[in-house]
Short mmCIF file of C-alpha atoms in Angstrom, two decimals:
data_model
loop_
_atom_site.label_atom_id
_atom_site.label_comp_id
_atom_site.label_asym_id
_atom_site.label_seq_id
_atom_site.Cartn_x
_atom_site.Cartn_y
_atom_site.Cartn_z
CA MET A 1 -26.89 -28.71 -1.78
CA ASP A 2 -25.44 -28.62 1.74
CA PRO A 3 -23.13 -25.76 2.77
CA VAL A 4 -19.39 -26.14 3.16
CA ILE A 5 -18.33 -26.72 6.77
CA VAL A 6 -15.34 -24.59 7.78
CA VAL A 7 -13.75 -25.63 11.09
CA GLY A 8 -11.90 -22.72 12.69
CA SER A 9 -12.58 -18.98 12.64
CA GLY A 10 -9.11 -17.51 12.40
CA PRO A 11 -8.02 -15.45 9.40
CA VAL A 12 -7.83 -18.50 7.13
CA GLY A 13 -11.22 -19.99 8.01
CA LEU A 14 -12.99 -16.63 7.80
CA SER A 15 -11.26 -15.79 4.50
CA LEU A 16 -12.30 -19.13 3.03
CA ALA A 17 -15.92 -18.65 4.12
CA LEU A 18 -16.01 -15.15 2.61
CA ALA A 19 -14.30 -16.31 -0.59
CA LEU A 20 -16.90 -19.06 -0.95
CA ALA A 21 -19.71 -16.60 -0.26
CA GLY A 22 -18.38 -14.30 -2.97
CA GLN A 23 -18.91 -17.17 -5.39
CA GLY A 24 -22.41 -18.00 -4.20
CA VAL A 25 -21.53 -20.89 -1.88
CA PRO A 26 -22.96 -20.97 1.68
CA SER A 27 -20.81 -22.08 4.60
CA VAL A 28 -21.02 -22.84 8.29
CA VAL A 29 -18.00 -21.72 10.32
CA LEU A 30 -17.58 -23.75 13.51
CA ASP A 31 -15.59 -21.96 16.23
CA GLU A 32 -14.71 -23.79 19.42
CA GLY A 33 -14.15 -20.43 21.14
CA PRO A 34 -16.46 -17.54 21.99
CA GLY A 35 -15.94 -15.69 18.72
CA LYS A 36 -13.98 -12.83 20.26
CA ASP A 37 -10.39 -11.92 19.55
CA LEU A 38 -8.31 -10.62 22.45
CA PRO A 39 -6.07 -7.71 21.42
CA ARG A 40 -2.42 -8.80 21.21
CA PRO A 41 -0.38 -5.94 19.68
CA ALA A 42 2.76 -8.12 19.66
CA ARG A 43 1.10 -10.74 17.48
CA THR A 44 1.09 -9.28 13.99
CA VAL A 45 1.00 -10.28 10.34
CA VAL A 46 2.60 -8.81 7.24
CA LEU A 47 0.55 -8.95 4.02
CA GLN A 48 2.08 -8.57 0.58
CA SER A 49 0.17 -6.95 -2.28
CA ASP A 50 -1.69 -10.11 -3.39
CA THR A 51 -2.92 -11.14 0.06
CA ALA A 52 -3.71 -7.56 1.11
CA ALA A 53 -5.79 -7.17 -2.07
CA MET A 54 -7.57 -10.43 -1.25
CA ALA A 55 -8.44 -9.34 2.31
CA GLU A 56 -9.72 -6.00 1.05
CA ARG A 57 -11.77 -7.72 -1.66
CA LEU A 58 -13.36 -9.90 1.04
CA GLY A 59 -14.56 -6.80 2.87
CA CYS A 60 -11.98 -6.56 5.68
CA ALA A 61 -12.42 -2.94 6.75
CA THR A 62 -9.58 -2.87 9.29
CA LEU A 63 -6.69 -2.90 6.82
CA ARG A 64 -6.54 0.83 6.18
CA ASP A 65 -7.24 2.01 9.73
CA GLU A 66 -5.17 -0.49 11.71
CA GLY A 67 -2.50 -1.46 9.19
CA ALA A 68 0.71 0.41 8.41
CA PRO A 69 2.43 0.07 5.02
CA TYR A 70 6.19 0.27 5.28
CA ALA A 71 7.58 3.66 4.29
CA ALA A 72 10.85 1.85 3.51
CA TRP A 73 12.90 -1.20 4.45
CA ARG A 74 16.23 -0.43 6.11
CA THR A 75 19.08 -2.82 6.91
CA MET A 76 21.90 -2.24 9.39
CA ARG A 77 24.94 -4.26 10.35
CA ARG A 78 26.35 -3.47 13.75
CA ALA A 79 26.14 0.34 13.94
CA ARG A 80 26.02 1.36 10.30
CA ASP A 81 23.42 1.38 7.54
CA THR A 82 23.89 -1.22 4.80
CA GLY A 83 20.85 -0.59 2.62
CA ARG A 84 17.47 1.04 2.20
CA ILE A 85 14.62 -0.02 -0.10
CA THR A 86 11.68 2.21 -0.97
CA PHE A 87 8.45 1.16 -2.65
CA ASP A 88 8.07 3.84 -5.27
CA ASP A 89 7.62 1.22 -8.00
CA GLY A 90 5.02 -0.92 -6.24
CA PRO A 91 2.87 -1.44 -3.12
CA ALA A 92 4.62 -1.73 0.23
CA PRO A 93 4.07 -4.64 2.63
CA LEU A 94 1.21 -3.97 5.04
CA HIS A 95 1.79 -4.64 8.75
CA LEU A 96 -1.14 -5.01 11.15
CA PRO A 97 -2.09 -6.84 14.35
CA GLN A 98 -3.48 -10.28 13.65
CA HIS A 99 -6.46 -9.64 15.92
CA ALA A 100 -7.35 -6.61 13.78
CA LEU A 101 -7.26 -8.72 10.61
CA THR A 102 -9.40 -11.40 12.25
CA ARG A 103 -11.86 -8.85 13.62
CA GLY A 104 -12.30 -7.22 10.20
CA LEU A 105 -12.86 -10.57 8.49
CA ARG A 106 -15.26 -11.67 11.25
CA ALA A 107 -17.34 -8.51 10.85
CA ALA A 108 -17.55 -9.07 7.08
CA ALA A 109 -18.54 -12.71 7.62
CA ALA A 110 -21.19 -11.82 10.21
CA ALA A 111 -22.75 -9.39 7.74
CA HIS A 112 -22.85 -11.85 4.84
CA PRO A 113 -26.08 -13.85 4.43
CA LEU A 114 -24.24 -16.91 3.08
CA VAL A 115 -21.95 -17.27 6.12
CA GLN A 116 -23.20 -18.77 9.38
CA LEU A 117 -20.89 -18.28 12.37
CA VAL A 118 -21.34 -20.79 15.18
CA THR A 119 -19.39 -20.29 18.43
CA ASP A 120 -18.60 -22.67 21.31
CA SER A 121 -18.75 -25.66 18.97
CA LYS A 122 -15.83 -28.08 19.02
CA VAL A 123 -15.76 -30.83 16.41
CA ASP A 124 -15.17 -34.23 18.00
CA SER A 125 -16.03 -36.62 15.18
CA LEU A 126 -16.76 -36.64 11.47
CA GLU A 127 -18.07 -39.09 8.90
CA GLN A 128 -17.84 -38.99 5.11
CA ASP A 129 -19.86 -40.51 2.29
CA ASP A 130 -20.10 -39.99 -1.46
CA ARG A 131 -22.35 -36.94 -1.09
CA GLY A 132 -20.90 -35.04 1.83
CA VAL A 133 -19.48 -34.84 5.34
CA THR A 134 -21.21 -35.05 8.71
CA ALA A 135 -19.49 -33.42 11.68
CA HIS A 136 -20.48 -33.75 15.34
CA THR A 137 -19.81 -30.87 17.74
CA ARG A 138 -19.98 -30.48 21.47
CA GLY A 139 -20.18 -27.28 23.46
CA ALA A 140 -23.08 -24.96 24.18
CA GLU A 141 -25.14 -27.14 21.86
CA THR A 142 -24.28 -30.74 20.99
CA THR A 143 -25.40 -31.43 17.46
CA TRP A 144 -24.60 -32.85 14.02
CA TRP A 145 -23.76 -30.69 11.01
CA ARG A 146 -24.12 -31.78 7.42
CA GLY A 147 -21.92 -30.29 4.69
CA SER A 148 -21.06 -30.88 1.06
CA PHE A 149 -17.36 -30.50 1.95
CA LEU A 150 -15.40 -29.79 5.14
CA VAL A 151 -12.22 -27.74 5.51
CA GLY A 152 -10.07 -27.88 8.63
CA CYS A 153 -8.69 -24.39 9.32
CA ASP A 154 -8.33 -25.14 13.01
CA GLY A 155 -4.67 -24.40 13.59
CA ALA A 156 -1.49 -26.25 14.42
CA ARG A 157 -3.22 -28.68 16.81
CA SER A 158 -5.96 -29.32 14.26
CA THR A 159 -8.68 -31.67 15.46
CA VAL A 160 -9.76 -32.24 11.85
CA ARG A 161 -6.26 -33.37 10.86
CA LYS A 162 -6.16 -35.79 13.80
CA LEU A 163 -9.62 -37.18 13.04
CA LEU A 164 -8.52 -37.81 9.45
CA GLY A 165 -5.41 -39.60 10.66
CA ILE A 166 -3.03 -37.34 8.71
CA ARG A 167 0.56 -37.14 9.90
CA PHE A 168 2.21 -33.75 10.52
CA PRO A 169 6.00 -34.28 10.37
CA GLY A 170 8.59 -31.57 10.67
CA ARG A 171 11.04 -29.73 12.88
CA THR A 172 10.45 -28.19 16.29
CA ALA A 173 11.78 -24.82 17.49
CA VAL A 174 13.42 -23.80 14.21
CA GLU A 175 13.60 -20.22 15.52
CA ARG A 176 12.70 -18.52 18.77
CA HIS A 177 12.03 -14.80 19.14
CA ALA A 178 11.43 -12.47 22.05
CA VAL A 179 8.71 -10.06 20.95
CA ALA A 180 7.52 -6.70 22.25
CA ALA A 181 4.99 -4.11 21.10
CA LEU A 182 5.69 -0.63 22.35
CA ARG A 183 4.89 2.99 21.59
CA THR A 184 7.96 5.16 21.11
CA GLU A 185 9.80 7.36 18.63
CA LEU A 186 12.53 5.80 16.50
CA PRO A 187 14.88 7.64 14.15
CA TRP A 188 13.15 6.14 11.08
CA PRO A 189 9.41 6.99 11.26
CA GLY A 190 7.33 4.38 9.46
CA GLU A 191 10.33 2.40 8.20
CA ALA A 192 10.86 -1.28 8.95
CA LEU A 193 14.35 -2.19 10.12
CA LEU A 194 16.53 -5.30 10.08
CA HIS A 195 19.57 -4.90 12.36
CA ARG A 196 22.16 -7.68 12.33
CA ASP A 197 25.09 -7.93 14.70
CA PRO A 198 25.74 -11.68 14.46
CA PRO A 199 24.71 -13.71 16.28
CA GLN A 200 22.17 -11.05 17.31
CA GLU A 201 19.36 -10.19 14.91
CA THR A 202 16.64 -7.62 15.60
CA THR A 203 13.72 -6.38 13.53
CA ALA A 204 11.48 -3.37 14.09
CA ARG A 205 8.20 -3.04 12.19
CA PRO A 206 5.89 -0.02 12.38
CA LEU A 207 2.21 0.01 13.30
CA PRO A 208 -0.15 3.02 13.37
CA ASP A 209 -0.03 5.62 16.16
CA GLY A 210 3.69 5.32 16.85
CA VAL A 211 3.53 1.64 17.86
CA TRP A 212 6.33 -0.76 16.89
CA ARG A 213 6.76 -4.51 17.01
CA LEU A 214 10.32 -5.49 17.93
CA ASP A 215 11.69 -9.04 17.50
CA TRP A 216 14.95 -10.41 18.87
CA LEU A 217 16.29 -13.71 17.59
CA LEU A 218 17.01 -16.06 20.50
CA PRO A 219 18.90 -19.35 20.63
CA ALA A 220 16.54 -22.06 19.37
CA ARG A 221 16.77 -23.84 22.69
CA GLY A 222 17.77 -21.58 25.53
CA GLU A 223 16.80 -20.26 28.90
CA LEU A 224 13.45 -18.60 29.54
CA VAL A 225 13.34 -14.86 28.91
CA THR A 226 12.44 -13.19 32.20
CA PRO A 227 10.54 -9.86 32.31
CA ASP A 228 13.65 -8.13 33.66
CA ALA A 229 15.81 -9.57 30.87
CA LEU A 230 13.28 -8.42 28.25
CA VAL A 231 13.17 -4.88 29.67
CA THR A 232 16.97 -4.77 29.58
CA LEU A 233 16.89 -5.98 25.97
CA ILE A 234 14.39 -3.26 25.05
CA ARG A 235 16.35 -0.48 26.71
CA ASP A 236 19.69 -1.57 25.25
CA THR A 237 18.19 -1.85 21.75
CA LEU A 238 16.47 1.54 21.84
CA SER A 239 19.56 3.15 23.29
CA GLY A 240 21.74 1.71 20.53
CA TRP A 241 19.40 3.08 17.87
CA CYS A 242 18.94 6.50 19.49
CA GLY A 243 22.47 7.71 20.08
CA GLY A 244 23.09 6.10 23.44
CA THR A 245 19.98 7.43 25.20
CA THR A 246 16.87 5.31 25.74
CA PRO A 247 13.83 7.29 24.54
CA PRO A 248 10.57 7.23 26.51
CA TYR A 249 8.44 4.21 25.63
CA ASP A 250 5.14 2.65 26.59
CA LEU A 251 5.32 -1.16 26.70
CA LEU A 252 2.02 -2.62 25.39
CA ASP A 253 2.59 -6.35 25.00
CA THR A 254 5.36 -8.95 25.16
CA GLY A 255 5.89 -12.60 24.41
CA VAL A 256 8.22 -15.33 23.21
CA HIS A 257 7.37 -16.75 19.81
CA THR A 258 8.66 -20.21 18.86
CA LEU A 259 8.58 -21.12 15.16
CA HIS A 260 8.16 -24.68 13.91
CA HIS A 261 8.37 -26.12 10.41
CA ARG A 262 5.80 -28.81 9.65
CA LEU A 263 3.97 -30.04 6.56
CA ALA A 264 0.94 -32.34 6.58
CA ARG A 265 1.39 -35.50 4.53
CA ARG A 266 -1.99 -35.05 2.89
CA TRP A 267 -4.18 -31.98 2.46
CA ARG A 268 -7.22 -33.82 1.14
CA ASP A 269 -9.14 -36.86 2.33
CA ARG A 270 -12.10 -37.38 -0.02
CA ARG A 271 -14.42 -34.46 0.82
CA ALA A 272 -12.32 -33.08 3.68
CA PHE A 273 -9.42 -30.65 3.25
CA LEU A 274 -6.81 -28.90 5.38
CA ALA A 275 -5.71 -25.26 5.11
CA GLY A 276 -3.52 -22.80 6.99
CA ASP A 277 -1.70 -23.92 10.13
CA ALA A 278 -3.63 -27.19 10.08
CA ALA A 279 -1.71 -28.05 6.90
CA HIS A 280 1.62 -26.29 7.39
CA LEU A 281 3.74 -24.36 9.87
CA LEU A 282 6.44 -21.95 8.72
CA GLY A 283 7.72 -18.54 9.68
CA ALA A 284 11.51 -18.65 9.91
CA ALA A 285 13.73 -16.23 7.97
CA GLY A 286 10.95 -13.67 7.64
CA THR A 287 8.34 -15.91 5.98
CA GLN A 288 4.67 -15.52 6.94
CA GLY A 289 2.45 -18.46 7.84
CA VAL A 290 -0.81 -16.47 7.88
CA GLU A 291 -0.12 -15.17 4.40
CA GLU A 292 0.37 -18.69 3.03
CA GLY A 293 -2.89 -19.68 4.74
CA LEU A 294 -4.74 -16.90 2.91
CA ARG A 295 -3.28 -18.22 -0.36
CA ASP A 296 -4.59 -21.67 0.59
CA ALA A 297 -8.07 -20.20 1.01
CA GLU A 298 -7.99 -18.36 -2.31
CA ASN A 299 -6.76 -21.42 -4.19
CA LEU A 300 -9.31 -23.79 -2.65
CA ALA A 301 -12.35 -21.51 -2.72
CA TRP A 302 -12.87 -21.34 -6.50
CA LYS A 303 -12.37 -25.10 -6.86
CA LEU A 304 -14.93 -25.90 -4.16
CA ALA A 305 -17.28 -23.32 -5.67
CA LEU A 306 -17.07 -24.99 -9.07
CA ALA A 307 -17.69 -28.38 -7.43
CA TRP A 308 -20.63 -26.99 -5.45
CA HIS A 309 -22.34 -25.33 -8.43
CA GLN A 310 -21.77 -27.78 -11.26
CA GLY A 311 -19.53 -30.58 -10.08
CA ALA A 312 -15.76 -30.65 -10.41
CA SER A 313 -13.35 -33.35 -11.48
CA GLU A 314 -11.36 -35.24 -8.89
CA ALA A 315 -8.26 -33.87 -10.61
CA LEU A 316 -9.35 -30.28 -9.99
CA LEU A 317 -9.97 -30.96 -6.30
CA ASP A 318 -6.65 -32.82 -6.09
CA SER A 319 -4.91 -29.84 -7.68
CA TYR A 320 -5.43 -27.85 -4.48
CA GLU A 321 -3.03 -30.12 -2.64
CA ALA A 322 -0.73 -30.49 -5.63
CA GLU A 323 -0.37 -26.72 -6.07
CA ARG A 324 -0.42 -25.42 -2.54
CA ARG A 325 1.54 -28.19 -0.85
CA THR A 326 4.24 -27.93 -3.49
CA ALA A 327 4.41 -24.15 -3.06
CA VAL A 328 4.62 -24.31 0.73
CA ALA A 329 7.16 -27.15 0.57
CA ALA A 330 9.36 -24.98 -1.64
CA ARG A 331 9.04 -22.12 0.85
CA LEU A 332 9.99 -24.44 3.73
CA ARG A 333 12.97 -25.78 1.81
CA ALA A 334 14.16 -22.26 1.03
CA ALA A 335 13.77 -21.14 4.66
CA ASP A 336 15.58 -24.20 5.99
CA GLN A 337 18.45 -23.79 3.55
CA ALA A 338 18.66 -20.05 4.20
CA ALA A 339 18.87 -20.77 7.92
CA VAL A 340 22.01 -22.84 7.32
CA VAL A 341 23.56 -19.91 5.47
CA LEU A 342 22.39 -17.32 8.01
CA ARG A 343 23.12 -19.19 11.23
CA GLY A 344 26.41 -20.79 10.19
CA GLY A 345 27.57 -23.98 8.54
CA GLY A 346 26.89 -23.20 4.89
CA GLY A 347 26.72 -26.83 3.78
CA LEU A 348 23.61 -26.23 1.69
CA ARG A 349 24.73 -22.85 0.40
CA THR A 350 24.61 -23.91 -3.25
CA LEU A 351 21.11 -25.38 -3.04
CA LEU A 352 19.28 -22.09 -2.51
CA PRO A 353 19.09 -19.73 -5.50
CA GLY A 354 20.76 -16.49 -4.47
CA SER A 355 22.23 -17.97 -1.29
CA ALA A 356 25.63 -16.55 -2.14
CA ARG A 357 24.13 -13.13 -1.36
CA THR A 358 24.43 -11.51 2.03
CA GLY A 359 22.35 -12.57 4.99
CA GLU A 360 20.63 -9.19 4.90
CA ALA A 361 19.53 -9.83 1.31
CA LEU A 362 18.17 -13.30 2.10
CA LEU A 363 16.20 -12.03 5.09
CA THR A 364 14.96 -9.06 3.07
CA ASP A 365 13.51 -11.51 0.54
CA GLY A 366 11.54 -13.25 3.27
CA HIS A 367 10.28 -10.05 4.88
CA LEU A 368 9.38 -8.25 1.64
CA GLY A 369 7.84 -11.14 -0.29
CA ARG A 370 10.63 -11.66 -2.81
CA GLY A 371 12.60 -14.59 -4.22
CA PRO A 372 12.23 -18.21 -3.09
CA LEU A 373 11.60 -17.12 0.51
CA GLY A 374 8.68 -14.82 -0.16
CA ALA A 375 7.47 -14.31 -3.74
CA PRO A 376 3.87 -15.29 -4.57
CA PRO A 377 3.82 -18.85 -5.94
CA ALA A 378 3.49 -19.89 -9.56
CA TYR A 379 1.46 -23.00 -10.36
CA ALA A 380 2.24 -25.29 -13.29
CA PRO A 381 -0.39 -24.91 -16.07
CA PRO A 382 -2.45 -28.11 -16.41
CA VAL A 383 -1.74 -28.52 -20.15
CA ALA A 384 0.70 -27.09 -22.66
CA VAL A 385 -0.88 -24.45 -24.88
CA ARG A 386 0.50 -22.18 -27.57
CA GLU A 387 1.80 -19.15 -25.72
CA VAL A 388 3.18 -15.71 -26.41
CA PRO A 389 5.53 -14.16 -23.88
CA THR A 390 4.54 -11.68 -21.17
CA ALA A 391 6.31 -10.54 -18.03
CA THR A 392 4.19 -13.10 -16.13
CA GLU A 393 5.11 -16.73 -16.60
CA PRO A 394 2.16 -19.13 -17.06
CA GLY A 395 0.97 -20.10 -13.59
CA GLY A 396 2.24 -16.89 -12.00
CA ALA A 397 0.16 -14.19 -10.30
CA VAL A 398 -1.03 -11.61 -12.84
CA ALA A 399 -0.01 -7.97 -12.71
CA ASN A 400 -2.64 -5.66 -11.25
CA VAL A 401 -3.19 -3.58 -14.40
CA PRO A 402 -6.30 -1.42 -15.00
CA VAL A 403 -8.89 -3.25 -17.11
CA SER A 404 -12.13 -2.16 -18.75
CA ALA A 405 -15.27 -4.27 -18.78
CA PRO A 406 -17.86 -4.23 -21.58
CA ASP A 407 -20.08 -2.02 -19.38
CA GLY A 408 -17.41 0.69 -19.58
CA SER A 409 -16.14 0.50 -15.99
CA THR A 410 -12.38 0.51 -15.39
CA VAL A 411 -10.93 -1.13 -12.28
CA PRO A 412 -7.69 -2.83 -11.17
CA LEU A 413 -7.60 -6.42 -12.42
CA ARG A 414 -7.36 -7.89 -8.91
CA ASP A 415 -10.66 -6.25 -7.95
CA LEU A 416 -12.40 -8.71 -10.30
CA LEU A 417 -10.90 -11.88 -8.82
CA GLY A 418 -12.72 -14.25 -6.50
CA ARG A 419 -16.04 -14.34 -8.35
CA GLY A 420 -15.71 -17.94 -9.54
CA ARG A 421 -15.24 -17.03 -13.18
CA LEU A 422 -12.33 -16.99 -15.59
CA LEU A 423 -11.09 -13.65 -16.85
CA VAL A 424 -10.19 -13.22 -20.52
CA VAL A 425 -8.11 -10.07 -21.05
CA LEU A 426 -7.38 -8.57 -24.47
CA VAL A 427 -4.35 -6.27 -24.60
CA ALA A 428 -5.47 -3.43 -26.89
CA PRO A 429 -3.42 -0.22 -26.65
CA GLY A 430 -5.51 2.91 -26.93
CA THR A 431 -8.70 1.54 -25.42
CA GLY A 432 -8.26 3.90 -22.50
CA VAL A 433 -9.20 6.81 -24.73
CA TRP A 434 -11.63 5.07 -27.06
CA ASP A 435 -15.37 5.29 -26.66
CA ARG A 436 -16.70 1.90 -25.60
CA ARG A 437 -19.22 1.92 -28.47
CA HIS A 438 -16.33 1.80 -30.90
CA TRP A 439 -13.99 -0.81 -29.43
CA MET A 440 -16.75 -3.29 -28.56
CA SER A 441 -17.61 -3.63 -32.25
CA ALA A 442 -14.15 -3.18 -33.74
CA GLY A 443 -11.17 -5.36 -34.55
CA LEU A 444 -10.88 -8.60 -32.56
CA MET A 445 -13.61 -7.88 -30.03
CA PRO A 446 -16.64 -9.44 -31.79
CA ARG A 447 -14.82 -12.72 -32.44
CA LEU A 448 -13.32 -12.76 -28.96
CA ALA A 449 -16.68 -12.02 -27.32
CA ALA A 450 -18.23 -14.95 -29.21
CA ALA A 451 -15.37 -17.25 -28.17
CA VAL A 452 -15.70 -16.24 -24.51
CA SER A 453 -19.47 -16.84 -24.51
CA ALA A 454 -18.87 -20.38 -25.79
CA LEU A 455 -16.41 -21.42 -23.05
CA PRO A 456 -17.33 -24.41 -20.83
CA VAL A 457 -17.15 -22.29 -17.66
CA ARG A 458 -18.29 -18.79 -16.81
CA ALA A 459 -15.87 -16.15 -18.02
CA GLU A 460 -15.68 -12.37 -18.17
CA LEU A 461 -14.23 -10.46 -21.10
CA LEU A 462 -11.96 -7.50 -20.26
CA VAL A 463 -9.71 -5.11 -22.14
CA ALA A 464 -6.38 -3.69 -20.97
CA ASP A 465 -4.58 -0.76 -22.50
CA GLY A 466 -1.34 -2.62 -21.80
CA TYR A 467 0.20 -5.50 -19.87
CA PRO A 468 3.87 -5.87 -18.85
CA GLY A 469 5.83 -7.62 -21.57
CA ALA A 470 2.79 -8.25 -23.78
CA GLU A 471 2.37 -7.13 -27.37
CA ALA A 472 -0.83 -5.69 -28.79
CA HIS A 473 -3.62 -8.24 -29.38
CA THR A 474 -2.28 -10.66 -26.78
CA VAL A 475 -5.10 -12.54 -25.04
CA LEU A 476 -4.62 -13.67 -21.43
CA LEU A 477 -6.67 -16.36 -19.71
CA VAL A 478 -6.69 -15.78 -15.94
CA ARG A 479 -7.92 -18.21 -13.28
CA PRO A 480 -10.44 -17.03 -10.65
CA ASP A 481 -7.59 -16.80 -8.10
CA GLY A 482 -5.54 -14.48 -10.31
CA HIS A 483 -3.00 -16.92 -11.73
CA LEU A 484 -2.24 -16.83 -15.44
CA ALA A 485 -3.47 -19.98 -17.18
CA ALA A 486 -2.49 -19.25 -20.80
CA THR A 487 -1.63 -16.54 -23.32
CA PHE A 488 -2.49 -16.38 -27.02
CA ALA A 489 -1.52 -14.26 -30.00
CA GLY A 490 -4.90 -12.95 -31.09
CA VAL A 491 -8.23 -14.75 -31.00
CA ARG A 492 -7.89 -18.54 -31.10
CA PRO A 493 -11.33 -19.92 -30.13
CA ALA A 494 -10.38 -23.62 -30.16
CA GLU A 495 -7.23 -23.13 -28.11
CA LEU A 496 -8.97 -20.76 -25.71
CA TYR A 497 -11.70 -23.37 -25.19
CA GLU A 498 -9.11 -26.10 -24.61
CA ALA A 499 -7.25 -23.98 -22.06
CA ALA A 500 -10.46 -23.03 -20.21
CA ASP A 501 -11.52 -26.67 -20.15
CA SER A 502 -8.14 -27.70 -18.77
CA VAL A 503 -8.53 -25.16 -15.95
CA ARG A 504 -11.98 -26.59 -15.23
CA MET A 505 -10.72 -30.17 -15.22
CA GLY A 506 -7.53 -29.55 -13.25
CA ALA A 507 -4.03 -30.93 -13.59
CA PRO A 508 -4.09 -34.61 -14.60
CA ALA A 509 -0.68 -35.45 -13.10
CA PRO A 510 -0.82 -37.75 -10.04
CA LEU A 511 0.42 -36.46 -6.72
CA ASP A 512 3.92 -37.47 -5.65
CA ARG A 513 4.32 -36.53 -2.02
CA SER A 514 7.84 -37.91 -1.89
CA THR A 515 9.06 -35.00 -4.02
CA THR A 516 7.07 -32.28 -2.31
CA THR A 517 8.31 -32.75 1.22
CA PRO A 518 11.04 -30.26 2.15
CA SER A 519 14.40 -31.93 2.50
CA ALA A 520 14.87 -30.45 5.94
CA VAL A 521 11.48 -31.60 7.25
CA ILE A 522 11.69 -34.98 8.92
CA ASP A 523 9.25 -37.55 10.24
#
C-alpha cells in the first residue's frame, strides 16, 4: 500500500509522520523549504503534560535540554502580587523555542526508516481516486507522488486547503503582541509571570540559561512598534519589576506577533485531511495553536494507521473532523468570550463557564492548560456502554498512572500510547508487590486475558495498582491516543467487545458543521 503523504514539515507534520511510523505506516513528508529551521528565540511554544509526553514518545530529544518547565506561575496586578501557583501535584508546563521542538522532531524523523523527508518540493496540484491521492510538486525536482492518504499540515496559508477548495473563515488580528527574547536576571528565577495593569498586560516566561520571552499586549490595530519604542518598553518593564533599576540584559530576538482566529469549514475531503494551522488558527488569551496541532496529529494518526493496515470505516475517518474540529471550536469560542470579559464590554460574560472569575484566573487557565481555555479535550464516546465511575469522564484523557504489562515491566501509562492498539487496564490493588507469576493466573486475569485476545482490533492487557476514582476490579478501555473509551465493573467480554468494535468503527453521528463553528468566528 502507498505511504501517507504529509505536506509540511513543521511540528505538526513531523509529529504526524512519526506517529504514523510508530504504528507501522510509512510516510513521505513534502517540505517546500530547505529543511532547516532558523533559530528564533522569541518564537516559542508551551506544551502541557499530554503534548509534552507525546513529543517525548515520538523521540524528540530537545525537550529536556532546550525546554524549561515552569517553577511556578505568578500573577501580579499593578505593583503587587495577586497569586502564585506551584506544580507540586502534577507536571509543570514546558516552555521551549519552536525551532528547538521542530529540530528535535526532524532529527527523529530523519532517523526513522518509515519516514522520507523531501525538501524543496512545493505541492501545486493533487488528484484523488478511490484508492489514493496523487500530488504534483515543483522545486528542485518536479515529480508526482502517490499516497494512500494526504494530510495538509502546511500552515495558515495552506496550499492543500486551497487546492481542496475549503473555506477558512474567521477573525483577523484578534490580539497583537510585541515580543522579545532576552537574557537577564528577574526576581523570580524560573517562574512564569502574568502582570496586568489594565489596559496593559505583560507575560514573562522562562527558558534555559537565563533567557526569557516577554510579551506585551498591544492594541489590536495600532501603530507599528519601532525598535526604539520596543527598547523603551523593555527597559520600563524590567525597571518596574526590579525595584526601579533596569538590570543588565542581552537582547536576542524581537518581533510583533498578530493572532488570528480561523476555523476551516471542512477538515476532510475524501482521502485528504487538514491538520494544525491549515485547519485552525488560535492563540488569544494564552491558548496554544501548536499544541492543538499536536493533538490533531495524535487523533488522526491511529485512525489512518487502522485504515492503512486493515481498512477503516468512513465513520472512523470522519470522526477525526467531528472530534478535533468540535474541540478546537470550543476553544475558540471560549477564547473569544474571554476576550470580551478581559478587554471590556462583558456582554457575553454569562456564556463562558467561570467567566465571573477574575481576568487573571481566566488567563491563567489559558496559559496553564486548564478549564475551557486550555484543558485537554474530551471526545464523546461513540456508543453508550455500561460504565462505572472514575475520575476520568468517558472520552477524557486518561491519568498517567503506572501500569504493569504481562511481561512484568512497569511504565507510565502514556508511554504505551501511539502504538495503534487499544489498552485494556485492570485496576487491581496490590499488584505492585505481587509476583507476576501469581497475578497472571489469579482472580479475573485469565478471563480478562481471553476476552482481550478475542477483540476485533489489537489490544494490550495491563494492570494498575490504582486509578483515580476507580474501585478495585474496574476495567478501563483506552484508545490508542490515550482517551478513555469505556469502563466496566469486572470482566464483561461481550460489552468489552462491543466497546472495542465501536472504537474501531467510529462515531456514527453525522457531522453538523453549523453547531461546531465558534459563535465569534464569521465568514
